[in-house]
Amino acid sequence: MIRFFLLQNRQGKTRLSKWYVPPPTGGNKDNGAPSYATADSTATDAEKARIESEVHRLVTSRDKKYTNFIEFNNYKLIYRRYAGLFFTIAVDMHDNELSYLESIHLFVELLDSYFNNVCELDIVFNFNKVYMILDEYMLAGEIEETSKREILDRVKFLDKLD
């Protein structure tokens, strides 16, 4: 299952952040297991920002000769760099890394097809369209559709409704 999906630039600015599972807020007082905050608490937002900055630090400082997989807390980070953008997915430890690496590539292809040679400014100024594409591709932490044509047809249909 996908925990979160991040899209960050080289400077560490998060351009897209989609959380499917709330971040752990620290240890539980009884047994030391991580507890999860409610989705609307400010502690959750602070924890998300902390995790995003830590993920950026790990991904950008990593040498190119290493793999694109990092064990982080209780899950794995799978990342890929395209131009100045880092696409990162956090998944469960037992999930297949290569399938998620391929899913990052498919998401980039979707953006590229929709925006006709996507760049960071397209993502910044059309963030609602980017979230719509991501929601058509991934739903509730699972990959919903893998056909590029199907996803783009659905997104174009939704554009007509606006």
GROMACS .gro file of C-alpha atoms in nm:
model
  162
    1MET     CA    1   0.000   0.000   0.000
    2ILE     CA    2   0.116   0.351  -0.077
    3ARG     CA    3   0.166   0.566   0.233
    4PHE     CA    4   0.232   0.896   0.057
    5PHE     CA    5   0.336   1.042  -0.277
    6LEU     CA    6   0.566   1.345  -0.293
    7LEU     CA    7   0.687   1.562  -0.576
    8GLN     CA    8   0.970   1.796  -0.470
    9ASN     CA    9   1.214   2.019  -0.652
   10ARG     CA   10   1.588   2.033  -0.590
   11GLN     CA   11   1.552   2.318  -0.341
   12GLY     CA   12   1.318   2.111  -0.123
   13LYS     CA   13   0.992   2.285  -0.213
   14THR     CA   14   0.712   2.031  -0.216
   15ARG     CA   15   0.507   2.073  -0.532
   16LEU     CA   16   0.268   1.784  -0.474
   17SER     CA   17   0.190   1.598  -0.156
   18LYS     CA   18  -0.070   1.323  -0.132
   19TRP     CA   19  -0.100   1.133   0.197
   20TYR     CA   20  -0.301   0.813   0.197
   21VAL     CA   21  -0.218   0.720   0.557
   22PRO     CA   22  -0.168   0.980   0.832
   23PRO     CA   23   0.191   1.002   0.955
   24PRO     CA   24   0.285   0.850   1.291
   25THR     CA   25   0.310   1.111   1.566
   26GLY     CA   26   0.553   0.930   1.792
   27GLY     CA   27   0.535   0.647   2.040
   28ASN     CA   28   0.229   0.538   2.228
   29LYS     CA   29   0.269   0.571   2.604
   30ASP     CA   30   0.157   0.215   2.674
   31ASN     CA   31   0.356  -0.009   2.439
   32GLY     CA   32   0.590   0.214   2.238
   33ALA     CA   33   0.408   0.153   1.908
   34PRO     CA   34   0.353   0.456   1.688
   35SER     CA   35   0.021   0.634   1.728
   36TYR     CA   36  -0.159   0.813   1.448
   37ALA     CA   37  -0.305   1.160   1.476
   38THR     CA   38  -0.637   1.272   1.338
   39ALA     CA   39  -0.625   1.412   0.987
   40ASP     CA   40  -0.718   1.768   1.089
   41SER     CA   41  -0.472   1.825   1.374
   42THR     CA   42  -0.185   2.072   1.350
   43ALA     CA   43   0.047   1.809   1.494
   44THR     CA   44  -0.017   1.600   1.185
   45ASP     CA   45   0.068   1.892   0.956
   46ALA     CA   46   0.392   1.956   1.145
   47GLU     CA   47   0.481   1.587   1.126
   48LYS     CA   48   0.409   1.581   0.752
   49ALA     CA   49   0.636   1.883   0.699
   50ARG     CA   50   0.910   1.717   0.906
   51ILE     CA   51   0.884   1.392   0.708
   52GLU     CA   52   0.882   1.579   0.376
   53SER     CA   53   1.200   1.768   0.465
   54GLU     CA   54   1.369   1.450   0.588
   55VAL     CA   55   1.270   1.264   0.271
   56HIS     CA   56   1.408   1.548   0.060
   57ARG     CA   57   1.736   1.542   0.252
   58LEU     CA   58   1.770   1.166   0.206
   59VAL     CA   59   1.680   1.163  -0.163
   60THR     CA   60   1.886   1.461  -0.281
   61SER     CA   61   2.199   1.371  -0.090
   62ARG     CA   62   2.206   1.015  -0.220
   63ASP     CA   63   2.475   0.929  -0.473
   64LYS     CA   64   2.362   0.819  -0.821
   65LYS     CA   65   2.550   0.490  -0.796
   66TYR     CA   66   2.308   0.364  -0.529
   67THR     CA   67   1.961   0.221  -0.592
   68ASN     CA   68   1.646   0.431  -0.589
   69PHE     CA   69   1.512   0.250  -0.283
   70ILE     CA   70   1.560   0.366   0.076
   71GLU     CA   71   1.434   0.204   0.395
   72PHE     CA   72   1.278   0.484   0.599
   73ASN     CA   73   1.102   0.431   0.934
   74ASN     CA   74   0.851   0.148   0.883
   75TYR     CA   75   0.830   0.175   0.505
   76LYS     CA   76   1.034   0.202   0.186
   77LEU     CA   77   1.093   0.514  -0.018
   78ILE     CA   78   1.106   0.466  -0.394
   79TYR     CA   79   1.217   0.775  -0.580
   80ARG     CA   80   1.312   0.887  -0.926
   81ARG     CA   81   1.454   1.213  -1.053
   82TYR     CA   82   1.327   1.379  -1.368
   83ALA     CA   83   1.510   1.703  -1.456
   84GLY     CA   84   1.492   1.907  -1.134
   85LEU     CA   85   1.202   1.719  -0.977
   86PHE     CA   86   1.210   1.423  -0.738
   87PHE     CA   87   0.910   1.189  -0.742
   88THR     CA   88   0.893   0.986  -0.421
   89ILE     CA   89   0.652   0.713  -0.312
   90ALA     CA   90   0.651   0.562   0.036
   91VAL     CA   91   0.521   0.204   0.043
   92ASP     CA   92   0.501  -0.090   0.282
   93MET     CA   93   0.820  -0.288   0.339
   94HIS     CA   94   0.694  -0.599   0.159
   95ASP     CA   95   0.576  -0.424  -0.161
   96ASN     CA   96   0.755  -0.464  -0.494
   97GLU     CA   97   0.994  -0.173  -0.550
   98LEU     CA   98   1.022  -0.211  -0.926
   99SER     CA   99   0.649  -0.190  -0.982
  100TYR     CA  100   0.637   0.140  -0.793
  101LEU     CA  101   0.939   0.269  -0.981
  102GLU     CA  102   0.748   0.192  -1.300
  103SER     CA  103   0.438   0.362  -1.159
  104ILE     CA  104   0.639   0.681  -1.105
  105HIS     CA  105   0.746   0.664  -1.468
  106LEU     CA  106   0.387   0.615  -1.583
  107PHE     CA  107   0.275   0.916  -1.377
  108VAL     CA  108   0.544   1.129  -1.542
  109GLU     CA  109   0.429   1.004  -1.883
  110LEU     CA  110   0.071   1.096  -1.793
  111LEU     CA  111   0.176   1.447  -1.696
  112ASP     CA  112   0.388   1.477  -2.008
  113SER     CA  113   0.102   1.367  -2.232
  114TYR     CA  114  -0.155   1.589  -2.065
  115PHE     CA  115   0.060   1.906  -2.054
  116ASN     CA  116   0.256   1.842  -2.377
  117ASN     CA  117   0.610   1.835  -2.234
  118VAL     CA  118   0.545   1.908  -1.867
  119CYS     CA  119   0.765   2.139  -1.660
  120GLU     CA  120   0.764   2.249  -1.296
  121LEU     CA  121   0.559   2.560  -1.376
  122ASP     CA  122   0.282   2.346  -1.526
  123ILE     CA  123   0.264   2.160  -1.197
  124VAL     CA  124   0.265   2.479  -0.990
  125PHE     CA  125  -0.001   2.666  -1.188
  126ASN     CA  126  -0.221   2.364  -1.266
  127PHE     CA  127  -0.192   2.178  -0.937
  128ASN     CA  128  -0.564   2.094  -0.940
  129LYS     CA  129  -0.522   1.914  -1.275
  130VAL     CA  130  -0.216   1.729  -1.143
  131TYR     CA  131  -0.413   1.611  -0.838
  132MET     CA  132  -0.698   1.506  -1.069
  133ILE     CA  133  -0.457   1.296  -1.278
  134LEU     CA  134  -0.307   1.144  -0.964
  135ASP     CA  135  -0.654   1.064  -0.828
  136GLU     CA  136  -0.747   0.890  -1.152
  137TYR     CA  137  -0.426   0.688  -1.132
  138MET     CA  138  -0.407   0.608  -0.760
  139LEU     CA  139  -0.699   0.570  -0.523
  140ALA     CA  140  -0.683   0.517  -0.148
  141GLY     CA  141  -0.317   0.415  -0.158
  142GLU     CA  142  -0.355   0.159  -0.436
  143ILE     CA  143  -0.298   0.185  -0.810
  144GLU     CA  144  -0.640   0.208  -0.969
  145GLU     CA  145  -0.569   0.214  -1.342
  146THR     CA  146  -0.253   0.141  -1.542
  147SER     CA  147  -0.370   0.226  -1.892
  148LYS     CA  148  -0.236   0.566  -1.995
  149ARG     CA  149  -0.504   0.605  -2.260
  150GLU     CA  150  -0.787   0.524  -2.015
  151ILE     CA  151  -0.661   0.769  -1.754
  152LEU     CA  152  -0.614   1.050  -2.006
  153ASP     CA  153  -0.958   0.985  -2.156
  154ARG     CA  154  -1.117   1.011  -1.811
  155VAL     CA  155  -0.928   1.330  -1.730
  156LYS     CA  156  -1.028   1.487  -2.062
  157PHE     CA  157  -1.389   1.388  -1.998
  158LEU     CA  158  -1.375   1.555  -1.655
  159ASP     CA  159  -1.225   1.865  -1.819
  160LYS     CA  160  -1.528   1.886  -2.046
  161LEU     CA  161  -1.755   1.887  -1.741
  162ASP     CA  162  -1.585   2.200  -1.605
   0.00000   0.00000   0.00000
